[in-house]
XYZ file of C-alpha atoms in Angstrom:
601
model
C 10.658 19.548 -25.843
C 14.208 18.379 -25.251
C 17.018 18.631 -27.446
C 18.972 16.460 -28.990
C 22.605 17.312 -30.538
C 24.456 15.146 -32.963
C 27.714 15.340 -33.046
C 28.790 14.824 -36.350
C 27.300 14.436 -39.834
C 24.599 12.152 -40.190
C 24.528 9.072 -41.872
C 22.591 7.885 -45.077
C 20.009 5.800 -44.107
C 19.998 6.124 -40.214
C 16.944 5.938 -38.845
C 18.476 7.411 -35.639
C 17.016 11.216 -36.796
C 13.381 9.355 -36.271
C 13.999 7.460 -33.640
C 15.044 10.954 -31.904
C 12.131 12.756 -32.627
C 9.911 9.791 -31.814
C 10.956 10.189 -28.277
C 10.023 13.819 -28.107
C 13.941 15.175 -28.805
C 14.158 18.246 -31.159
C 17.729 16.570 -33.465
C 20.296 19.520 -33.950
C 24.064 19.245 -35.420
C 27.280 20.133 -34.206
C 30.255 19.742 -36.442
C 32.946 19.790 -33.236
C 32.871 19.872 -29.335
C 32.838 23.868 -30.010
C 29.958 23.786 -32.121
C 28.247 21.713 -29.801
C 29.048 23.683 -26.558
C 27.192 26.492 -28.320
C 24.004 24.413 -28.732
C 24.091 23.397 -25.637
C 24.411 26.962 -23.894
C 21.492 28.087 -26.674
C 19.020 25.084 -25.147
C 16.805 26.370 -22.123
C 18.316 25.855 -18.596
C 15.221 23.855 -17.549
C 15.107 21.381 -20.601
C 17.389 17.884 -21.129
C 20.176 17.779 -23.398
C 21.318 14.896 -25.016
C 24.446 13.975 -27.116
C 23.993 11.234 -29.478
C 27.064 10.130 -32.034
C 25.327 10.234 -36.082
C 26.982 6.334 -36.073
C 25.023 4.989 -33.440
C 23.130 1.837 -34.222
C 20.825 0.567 -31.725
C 17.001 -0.432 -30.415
C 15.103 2.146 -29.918
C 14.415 1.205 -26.430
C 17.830 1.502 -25.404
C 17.663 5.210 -26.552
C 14.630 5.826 -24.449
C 16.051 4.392 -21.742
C 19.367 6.665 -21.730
C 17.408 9.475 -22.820
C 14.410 9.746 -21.316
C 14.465 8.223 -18.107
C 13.645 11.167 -15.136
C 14.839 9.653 -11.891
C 18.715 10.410 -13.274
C 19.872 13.152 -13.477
C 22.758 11.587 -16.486
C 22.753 8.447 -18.238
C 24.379 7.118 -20.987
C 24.792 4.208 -23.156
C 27.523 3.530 -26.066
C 26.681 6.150 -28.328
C 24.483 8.497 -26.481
C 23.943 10.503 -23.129
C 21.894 12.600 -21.844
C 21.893 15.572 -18.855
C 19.116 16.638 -16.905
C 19.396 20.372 -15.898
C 20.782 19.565 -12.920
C 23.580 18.069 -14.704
C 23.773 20.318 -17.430
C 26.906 22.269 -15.668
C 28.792 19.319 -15.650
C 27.927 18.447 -19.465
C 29.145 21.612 -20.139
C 32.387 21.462 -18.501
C 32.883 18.068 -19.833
C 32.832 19.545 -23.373
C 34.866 22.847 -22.642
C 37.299 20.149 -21.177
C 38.081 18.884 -24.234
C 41.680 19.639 -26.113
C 41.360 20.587 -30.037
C 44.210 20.403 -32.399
C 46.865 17.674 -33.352
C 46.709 14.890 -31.218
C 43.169 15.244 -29.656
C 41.610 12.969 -32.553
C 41.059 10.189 -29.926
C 39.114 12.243 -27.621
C 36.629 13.610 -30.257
C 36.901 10.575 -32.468
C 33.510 8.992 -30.171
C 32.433 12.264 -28.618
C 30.148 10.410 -26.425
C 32.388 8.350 -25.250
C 34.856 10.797 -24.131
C 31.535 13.147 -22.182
C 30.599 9.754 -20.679
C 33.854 9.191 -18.764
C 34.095 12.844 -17.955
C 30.561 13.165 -16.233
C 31.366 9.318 -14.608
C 34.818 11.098 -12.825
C 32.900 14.294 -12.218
C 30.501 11.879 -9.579
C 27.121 13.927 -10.457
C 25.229 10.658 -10.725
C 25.856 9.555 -14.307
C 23.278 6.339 -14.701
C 24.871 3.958 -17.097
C 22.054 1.389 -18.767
C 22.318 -2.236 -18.494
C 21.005 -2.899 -21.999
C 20.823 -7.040 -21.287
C 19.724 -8.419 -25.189
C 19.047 -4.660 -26.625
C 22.056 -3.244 -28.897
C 23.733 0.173 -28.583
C 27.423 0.668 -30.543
C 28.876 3.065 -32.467
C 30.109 1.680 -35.767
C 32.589 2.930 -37.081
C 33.014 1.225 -40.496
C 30.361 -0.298 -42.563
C 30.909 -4.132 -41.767
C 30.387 -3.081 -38.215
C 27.070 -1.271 -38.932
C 25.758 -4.526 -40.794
C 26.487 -6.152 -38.031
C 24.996 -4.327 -35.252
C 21.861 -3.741 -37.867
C 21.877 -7.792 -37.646
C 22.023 -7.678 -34.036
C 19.355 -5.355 -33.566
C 17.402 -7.257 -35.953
C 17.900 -10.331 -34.368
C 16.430 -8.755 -31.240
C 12.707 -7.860 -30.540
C 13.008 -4.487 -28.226
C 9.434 -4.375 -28.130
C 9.270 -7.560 -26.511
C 12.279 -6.640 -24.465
C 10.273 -3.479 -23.175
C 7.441 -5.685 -21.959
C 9.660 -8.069 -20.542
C 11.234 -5.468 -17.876
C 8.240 -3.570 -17.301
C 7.508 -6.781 -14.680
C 9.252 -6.380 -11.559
C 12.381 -8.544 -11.604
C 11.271 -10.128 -7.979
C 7.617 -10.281 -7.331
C 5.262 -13.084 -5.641
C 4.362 -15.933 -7.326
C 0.474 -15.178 -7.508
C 1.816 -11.744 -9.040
C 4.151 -13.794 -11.399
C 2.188 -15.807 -12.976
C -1.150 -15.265 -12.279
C -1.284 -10.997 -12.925
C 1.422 -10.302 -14.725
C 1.425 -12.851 -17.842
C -1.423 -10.246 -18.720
C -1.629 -7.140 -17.072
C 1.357 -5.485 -19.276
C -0.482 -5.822 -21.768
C -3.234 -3.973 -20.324
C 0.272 -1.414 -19.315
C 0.850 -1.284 -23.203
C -2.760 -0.852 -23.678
C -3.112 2.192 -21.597
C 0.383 3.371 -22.642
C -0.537 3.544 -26.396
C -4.091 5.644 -25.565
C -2.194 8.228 -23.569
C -2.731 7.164 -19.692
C -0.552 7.853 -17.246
C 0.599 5.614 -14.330
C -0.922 7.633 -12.072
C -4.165 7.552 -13.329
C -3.859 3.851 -13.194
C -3.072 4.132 -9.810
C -5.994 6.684 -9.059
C -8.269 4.242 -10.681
C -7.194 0.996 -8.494
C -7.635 2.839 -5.320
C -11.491 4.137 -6.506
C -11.866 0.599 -7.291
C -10.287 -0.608 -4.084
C -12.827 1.646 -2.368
C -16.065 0.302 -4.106
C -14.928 -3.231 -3.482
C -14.922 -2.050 0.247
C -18.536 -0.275 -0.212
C -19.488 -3.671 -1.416
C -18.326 -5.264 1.196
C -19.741 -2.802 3.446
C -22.910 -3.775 2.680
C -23.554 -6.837 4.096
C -25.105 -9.097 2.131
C -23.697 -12.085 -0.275
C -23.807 -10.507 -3.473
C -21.788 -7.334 -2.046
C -19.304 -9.992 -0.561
C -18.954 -11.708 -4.290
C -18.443 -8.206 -5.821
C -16.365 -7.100 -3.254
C -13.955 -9.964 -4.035
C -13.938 -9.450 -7.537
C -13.249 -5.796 -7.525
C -10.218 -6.495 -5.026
C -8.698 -8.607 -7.815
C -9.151 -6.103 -10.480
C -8.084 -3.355 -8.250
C -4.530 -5.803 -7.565
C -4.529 -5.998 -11.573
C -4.663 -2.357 -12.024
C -2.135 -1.784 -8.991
C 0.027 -4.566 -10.798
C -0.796 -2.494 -13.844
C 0.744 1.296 -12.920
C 3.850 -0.077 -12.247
C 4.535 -2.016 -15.358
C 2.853 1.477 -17.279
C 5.496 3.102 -15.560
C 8.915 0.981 -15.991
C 7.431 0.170 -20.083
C 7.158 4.375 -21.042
C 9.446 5.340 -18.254
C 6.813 7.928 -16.516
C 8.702 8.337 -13.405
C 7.397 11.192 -11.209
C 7.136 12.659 -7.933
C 3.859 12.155 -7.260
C 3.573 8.835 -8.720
C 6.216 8.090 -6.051
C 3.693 9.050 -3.344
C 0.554 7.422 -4.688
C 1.951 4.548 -5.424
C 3.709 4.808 -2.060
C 0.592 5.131 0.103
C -2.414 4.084 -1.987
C -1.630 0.102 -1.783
C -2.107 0.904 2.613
C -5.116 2.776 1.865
C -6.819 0.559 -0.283
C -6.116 -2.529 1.881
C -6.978 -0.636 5.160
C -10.054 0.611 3.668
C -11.051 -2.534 2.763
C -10.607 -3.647 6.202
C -12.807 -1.142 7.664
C -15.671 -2.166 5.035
C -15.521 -6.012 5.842
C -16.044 -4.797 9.165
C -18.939 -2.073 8.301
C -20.600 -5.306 5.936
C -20.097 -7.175 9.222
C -21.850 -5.519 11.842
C -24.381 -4.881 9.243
C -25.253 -8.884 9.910
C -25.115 -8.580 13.855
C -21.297 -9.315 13.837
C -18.670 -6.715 15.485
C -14.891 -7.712 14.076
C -13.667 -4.315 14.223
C -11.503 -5.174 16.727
C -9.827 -8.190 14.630
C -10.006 -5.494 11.607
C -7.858 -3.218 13.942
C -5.622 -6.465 15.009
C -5.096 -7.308 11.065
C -3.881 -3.181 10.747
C -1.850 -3.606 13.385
C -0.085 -6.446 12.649
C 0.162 -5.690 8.928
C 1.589 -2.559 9.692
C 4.251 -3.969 12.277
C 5.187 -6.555 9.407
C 6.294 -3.780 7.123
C 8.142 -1.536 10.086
C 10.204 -5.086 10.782
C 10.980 -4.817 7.129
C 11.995 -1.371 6.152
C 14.112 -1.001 10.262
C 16.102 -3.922 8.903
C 16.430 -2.875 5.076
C 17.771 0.820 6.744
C 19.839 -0.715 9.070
C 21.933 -2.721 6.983
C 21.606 -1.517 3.255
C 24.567 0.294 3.667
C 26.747 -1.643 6.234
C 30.043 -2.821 5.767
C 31.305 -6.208 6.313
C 27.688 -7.126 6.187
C 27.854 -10.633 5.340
C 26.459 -13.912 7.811
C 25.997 -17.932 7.375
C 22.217 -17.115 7.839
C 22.939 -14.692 4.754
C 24.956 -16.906 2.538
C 22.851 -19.812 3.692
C 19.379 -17.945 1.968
C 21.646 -17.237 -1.269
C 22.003 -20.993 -1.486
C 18.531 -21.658 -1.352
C 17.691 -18.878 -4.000
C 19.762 -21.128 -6.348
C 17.412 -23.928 -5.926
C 14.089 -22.560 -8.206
C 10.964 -24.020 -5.846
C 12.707 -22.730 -2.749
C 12.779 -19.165 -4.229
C 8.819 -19.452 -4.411
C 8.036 -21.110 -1.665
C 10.031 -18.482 0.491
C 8.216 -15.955 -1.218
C 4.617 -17.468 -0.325
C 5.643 -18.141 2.874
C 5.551 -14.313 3.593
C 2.159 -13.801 2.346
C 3.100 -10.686 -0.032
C 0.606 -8.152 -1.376
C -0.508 -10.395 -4.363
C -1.059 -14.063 -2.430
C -2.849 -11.572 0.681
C -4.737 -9.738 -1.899
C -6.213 -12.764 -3.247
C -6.492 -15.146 -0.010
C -8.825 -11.870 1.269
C -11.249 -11.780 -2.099
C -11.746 -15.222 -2.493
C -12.380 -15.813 1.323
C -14.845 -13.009 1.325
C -16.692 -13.724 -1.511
C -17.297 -17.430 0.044
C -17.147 -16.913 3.771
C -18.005 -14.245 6.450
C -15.742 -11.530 7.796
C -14.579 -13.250 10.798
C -13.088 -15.853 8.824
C -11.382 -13.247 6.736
C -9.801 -11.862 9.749
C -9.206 -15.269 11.092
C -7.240 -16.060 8.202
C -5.565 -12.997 7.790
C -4.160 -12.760 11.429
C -3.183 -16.538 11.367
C -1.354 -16.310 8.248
C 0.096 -12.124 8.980
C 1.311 -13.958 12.480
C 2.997 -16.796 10.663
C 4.661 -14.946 7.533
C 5.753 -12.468 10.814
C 7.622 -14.633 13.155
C 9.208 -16.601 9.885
C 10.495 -13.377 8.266
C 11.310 -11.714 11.866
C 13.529 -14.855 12.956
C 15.451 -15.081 9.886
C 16.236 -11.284 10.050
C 17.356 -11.705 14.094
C 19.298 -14.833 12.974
C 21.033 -12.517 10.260
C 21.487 -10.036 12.951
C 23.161 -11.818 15.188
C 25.683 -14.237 13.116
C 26.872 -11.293 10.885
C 29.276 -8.998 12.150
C 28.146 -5.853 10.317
C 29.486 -2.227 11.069
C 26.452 0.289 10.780
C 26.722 3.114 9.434
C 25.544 6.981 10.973
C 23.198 7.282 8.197
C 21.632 3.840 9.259
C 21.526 5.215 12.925
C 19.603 8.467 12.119
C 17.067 6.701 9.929
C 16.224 4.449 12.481
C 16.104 7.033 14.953
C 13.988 8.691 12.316
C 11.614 5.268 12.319
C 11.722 5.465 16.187
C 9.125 8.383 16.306
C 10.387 9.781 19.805
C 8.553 12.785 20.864
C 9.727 15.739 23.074
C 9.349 13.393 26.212
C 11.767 10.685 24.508
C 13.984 13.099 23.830
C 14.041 14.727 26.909
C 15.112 11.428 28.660
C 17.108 10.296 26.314
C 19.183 13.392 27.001
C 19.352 13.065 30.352
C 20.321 9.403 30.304
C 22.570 9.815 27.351
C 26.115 8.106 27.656
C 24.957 5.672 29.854
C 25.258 2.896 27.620
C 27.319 1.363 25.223
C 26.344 1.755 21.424
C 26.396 -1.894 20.121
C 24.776 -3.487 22.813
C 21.662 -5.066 23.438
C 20.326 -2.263 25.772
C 18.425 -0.127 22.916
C 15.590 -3.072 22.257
C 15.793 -4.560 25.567
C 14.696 -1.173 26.538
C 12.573 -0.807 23.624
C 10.613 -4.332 24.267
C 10.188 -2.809 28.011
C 8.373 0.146 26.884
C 6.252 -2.007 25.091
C 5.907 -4.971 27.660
C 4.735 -3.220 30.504
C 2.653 -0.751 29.033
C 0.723 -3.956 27.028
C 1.003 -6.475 29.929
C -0.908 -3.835 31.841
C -3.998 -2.628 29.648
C -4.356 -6.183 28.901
C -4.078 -7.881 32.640
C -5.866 -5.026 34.673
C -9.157 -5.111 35.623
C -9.801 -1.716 34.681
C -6.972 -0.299 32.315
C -8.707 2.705 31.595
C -7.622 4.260 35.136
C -5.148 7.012 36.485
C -3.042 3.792 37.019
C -2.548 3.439 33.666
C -1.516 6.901 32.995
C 1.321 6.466 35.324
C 2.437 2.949 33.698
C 2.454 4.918 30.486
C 5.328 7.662 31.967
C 7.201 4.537 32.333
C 6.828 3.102 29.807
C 7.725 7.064 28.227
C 11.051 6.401 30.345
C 12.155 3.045 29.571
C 11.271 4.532 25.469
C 13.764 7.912 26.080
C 16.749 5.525 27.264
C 16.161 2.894 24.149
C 16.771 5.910 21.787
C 20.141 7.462 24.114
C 22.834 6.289 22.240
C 23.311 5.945 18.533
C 21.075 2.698 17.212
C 23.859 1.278 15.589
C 24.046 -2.135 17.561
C 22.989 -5.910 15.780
C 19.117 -5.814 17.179
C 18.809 -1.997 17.464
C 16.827 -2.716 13.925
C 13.635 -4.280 16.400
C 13.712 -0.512 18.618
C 10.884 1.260 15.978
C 8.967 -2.423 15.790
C 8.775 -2.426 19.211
C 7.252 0.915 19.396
C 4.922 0.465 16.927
C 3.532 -2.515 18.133
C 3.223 -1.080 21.877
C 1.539 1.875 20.350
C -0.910 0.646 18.025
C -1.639 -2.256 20.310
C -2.615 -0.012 23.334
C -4.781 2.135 21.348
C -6.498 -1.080 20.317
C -6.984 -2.790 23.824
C -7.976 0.733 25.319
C -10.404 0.877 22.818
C -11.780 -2.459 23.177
C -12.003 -2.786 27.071
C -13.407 0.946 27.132
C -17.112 -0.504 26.280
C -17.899 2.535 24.470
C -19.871 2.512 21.617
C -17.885 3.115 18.619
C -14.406 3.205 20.385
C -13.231 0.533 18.160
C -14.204 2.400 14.719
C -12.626 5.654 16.334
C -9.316 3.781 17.411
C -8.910 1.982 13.766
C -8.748 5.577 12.194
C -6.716 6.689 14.726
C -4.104 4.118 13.489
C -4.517 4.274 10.156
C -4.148 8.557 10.456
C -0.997 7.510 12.775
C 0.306 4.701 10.077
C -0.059 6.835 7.745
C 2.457 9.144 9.249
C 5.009 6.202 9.786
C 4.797 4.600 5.884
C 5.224 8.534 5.144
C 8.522 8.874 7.022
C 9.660 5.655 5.717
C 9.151 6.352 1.839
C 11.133 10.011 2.407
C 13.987 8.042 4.099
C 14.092 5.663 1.292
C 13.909 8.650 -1.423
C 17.269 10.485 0.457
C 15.231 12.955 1.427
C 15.376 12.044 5.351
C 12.632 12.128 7.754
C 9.566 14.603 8.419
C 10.065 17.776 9.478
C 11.087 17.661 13.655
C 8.099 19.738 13.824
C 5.282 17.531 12.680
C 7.186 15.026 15.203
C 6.784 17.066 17.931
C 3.113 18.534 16.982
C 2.126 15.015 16.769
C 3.625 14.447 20.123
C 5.869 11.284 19.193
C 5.088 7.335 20.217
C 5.185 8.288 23.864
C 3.004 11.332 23.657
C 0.542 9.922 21.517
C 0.534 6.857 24.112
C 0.409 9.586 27.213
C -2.717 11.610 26.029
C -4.603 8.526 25.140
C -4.522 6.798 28.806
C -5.341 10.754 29.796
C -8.384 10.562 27.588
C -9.478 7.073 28.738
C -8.811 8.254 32.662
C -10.607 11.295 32.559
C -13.537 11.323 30.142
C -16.663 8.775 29.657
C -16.809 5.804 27.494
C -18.821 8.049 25.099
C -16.441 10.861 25.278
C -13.362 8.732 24.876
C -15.229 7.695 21.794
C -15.687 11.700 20.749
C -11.860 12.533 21.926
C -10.684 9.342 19.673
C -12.440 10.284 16.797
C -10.932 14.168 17.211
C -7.874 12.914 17.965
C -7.843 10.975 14.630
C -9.359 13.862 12.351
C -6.618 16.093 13.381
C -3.676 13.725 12.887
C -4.614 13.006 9.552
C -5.195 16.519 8.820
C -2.226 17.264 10.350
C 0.080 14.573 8.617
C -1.507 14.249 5.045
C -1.347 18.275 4.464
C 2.404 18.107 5.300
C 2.678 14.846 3.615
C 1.222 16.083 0.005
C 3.020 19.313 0.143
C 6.435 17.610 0.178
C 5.229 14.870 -2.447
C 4.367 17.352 -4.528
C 7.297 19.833 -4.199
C 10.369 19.626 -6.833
C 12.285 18.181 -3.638
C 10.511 15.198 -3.300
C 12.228 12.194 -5.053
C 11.072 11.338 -8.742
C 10.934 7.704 -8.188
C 8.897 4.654 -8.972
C 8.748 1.981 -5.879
C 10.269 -1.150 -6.944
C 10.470 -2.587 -2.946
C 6.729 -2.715 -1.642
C 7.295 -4.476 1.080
C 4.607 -7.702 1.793
């Protein structure tokens, strides 16, 4: 329960009392900031407080969303704010603040008012609502409350609430194909008591028959695979819009929803492929390629996002060039299909399955991953390179973060540190090196799975330590964790696949997904403030390099049937290693209590 506090009588009539306790608030009365210190100190330490003014007139939706929205820690609207405990210090030093006696009549005329500004100067995080068409005023005569009663009248916050529990920016199969419906299936669930993350829960187990469909092989299991990937999309679609419509923000919704879309898609991948062999056809290798790529696609866009969401002077003519073409409505959509995002992938992959074979699934995917790449990639180095942005150290770190160096990166890097200029172009030249002659190698050599190879990797291991020497702050340094990736995951995949072992392939794709998994992990702490994995986890899971190192070890020294054996360990324990970490800090009170609004394509 969470506690309320009006300061002031009420008023005949309001229905402000019930609006209170409709939203879970237990409504107390204070006749004076005094008075109303003393409630607060009597409320638990670990519940919310919230001061409302007895004259407010509003929707009630705008008091939810000041009130009971969890990922602030204040918020506030005209006429009412509210402190989580981790701002209830401040609330209370807000109200000791205030004066009484002659002349203080202004301060404690709109009590709310006067806490609001206080907890803005105090810089503890006060959220203040954008309310759009809802109402929230104080009224302070009676023609003004028959006014703002007309206003709220003239207002449907119900429809307002279903309105904004749809992403703002979404793709256009997501627009107008899933979401004209699918918050009402939010407010459906909402009103019988379901959470978002049982949503969520239930699109991944549905995700996961739809790849057991697929899995097996035949027609049918194709058609129903399909089908259950759209309804899976709905319900993903769905958790979301639950979310933002009863404000259910937590923890470890943040985490499901952060990993579960991978996981779902992934897994699918790995049953098209299962369903495929099951007809005489091996594609695990272009399942591994579609990962692979997929997974590169989103490390281009969160390295970019990192590296210049805080810049200054971060402007371009690429930049203002895209805002111009935002104001033109078809441009916005086609832009957005261009990229192939979750919802237009989603449903390329069902209907393809459920009327072609696997291959062509694959096909498709890689063609139109490879185009929706290079279009979004270019634009981002064009951005990069015309804009004269001044990065930040934050934006350094958590690309340094993204980098994944290991102990052998960082022992080079300190050796070869101050060698080169932060700004330049040495950090991804040196980056795309690592990558290029590690790749060029496995892929050109007659026999890549040699001693050779091992020693290509240590320099590839060198050329990775002096990317990450200086400070990534320079225009490209963005493409230095890209780079890795794709050298990484690609090596693991061509090792695999010129190894002629038996089941190397299936071994090497859940050896990337464990490995993935790791990397979306690090990204989703960065982007909840929370920085990167522990340096321990980096270093027991050996970093890029290492990972890279031991692999062309294990292909050297063992069999094609052990390499096989050695993958498939190697896999079990990352994941074991990565996902216990992972889901202790998810579910820890440190982990951010948000919902993700930027899934990237």
């Amino acid at each position: 329960m969470s506690t309320a506090i009006l300061t002031g009588p009420p008023v005949a009539g309001s229905p402000l009392e019930a609006d209170l306790r409709t939203l879970g608030f237990d409504v107390r009365t204070a006749n004076d900031p005094a008075s109303a210190a003393e409630l607060i100190a009597a409320v638990p330490a670990q519940e919310r407080v919230a001061v409302v003014d007895p004259r407010f007139v509003g929707h009630q939706h705008a008091l939810r969303l000041a009130l009971t929205d969890p990922r602030f820690p204040a918020a506030a609207v005209p006429g009412a704010l509210t402190a989580q405990p981790e701002a209830r210090a401040a609330l209370a030093r807000a109200v000791g603040r205030i004066p009484v006696g002659a002349g203080t009549a202004h301060l404690t005329d709109v009590l709310t008012d006067t806490l609001t500004e206080s907890l803005d100067r105090d810089g503890i995080g006060l959220h203040r609502v954008e309310l759009g068409s809802l109402v929230a005023t104080v009224a302070l005569t009676p023609a003004q409350r028959e006014d703002a009663r007309e206003a709220v009248a003239a207002v449907d916050d119900e429809a307002v609430r279903l309105r904004t529990a749809v992403k703002s920016r979404d793709g256009f199969f997501t627009t107008f194909c899933i979401s004209p419906y699918s918050r009402y299936l939010a407010r459906w669930c909402a009103r019988r008591g379901l959470t978002p993350n049982q949503v969520t829960t239930a699109s991944l187990l549905t995700a996961l028959i739809a790849a057991g469909c697929a899995a097996t092989g035949t027609r049918g299991g194709f058609v129903a695979a399909g089908v259950l990937l759209l309804f899976s999309f709905v319900l993903d679609c769905t958790d979301g819009q639950l979310a933002r419509y009863s404000l259910q923000y937590s923890t470890m919704g943040a985490w499901l929803d952060a990993t579960f879309d991978r996981a779902k898609e992934y897994a699918y991948y790995a049953g098209l492929a299962l369903g495929a062999a099951r007809g005489g056809d091996d594609v695990w290798a272009l399942a591994l390629g579609a990962m692979v790529l997929q997974t590169c696609r989103h490390v281009v866009d969160f390295s970019f996002n990192e590296a210049n969401h805080d810049a200054a002077a971060n402007t371009s003519p690429t930049a203002a060039l895209s805002d111009k073409l935002d104001s033109v409505g078809w441009t916005v959509w086609v832009r957005r299909m261009i990229v192939l995002p979750i919802g237009e992938r989603w449903a390329m992959i069902a209907v393809l399955t459920a009327l072609t074979t696997p291959r062509i699934v694959f096909y498709a995917l890689l063609i139109g991953c490879a185009l929706a790449a290079c279009y979004t990639t270019a634009g981002r180095v064009l951005r990069s390179l015309t804009r004269r942005a001044r990065r930040t150290d934050r934006a350094a770190r958590a690309l340094a973060d993204l980098a994944d160096s290991g102990p052998l990166a960082e022992l080079i890097a300190g050796s070869a540190r101050g060698r080169g200029r932060t700004g330049s172009f040495l950090a991804p030249v040196m980056a795309f090196l690592s990558a290029a002659v590690l790749l060029v190698w496995v892929i050109s050599e007659d026999d890549p799975t040699s001693w050779l190879t091992v020693g290509v990797a240590v320099c590839s291991a060198l050329l990775a330590g002096a990317a990450v020497a200086r400070p990534l702050k320079g225009a490209l340094d963005w493409l230095v964790p890209p780079f890795f990736r794709a050298g990484e995951y690609t090596t693991i995949l061509v090792l695999a696949a010129r190894s002629d072992a038996p089941g190397a392939l299936p071994a090497a794709f859940g050896l990337v997904a464990a490995v993935a998994y790791h990397h979306y992990d690090t990204v989703y702490r960065i982007r909840g403030g929370t920085g990167a994995p522990p340096r321990w986890l980096v270093r027991a899971t050996g970093g890029h390099e290492g990972r890279i190192l031991v692999i062309t070890v294990l292909a050297a020294a063992l069999s094609p049937s052990g390499f096989t054996i050695a993958l498939t360990a190697l896999a079990v324990v990352l994941a074991l290693l990565v996902l216990i970490e992972s889901i202790r800090f998810w579910v820890s009170s440190q982990a951010p209590a948000v919902h993700d609004e930027g899934e990237p394509a």
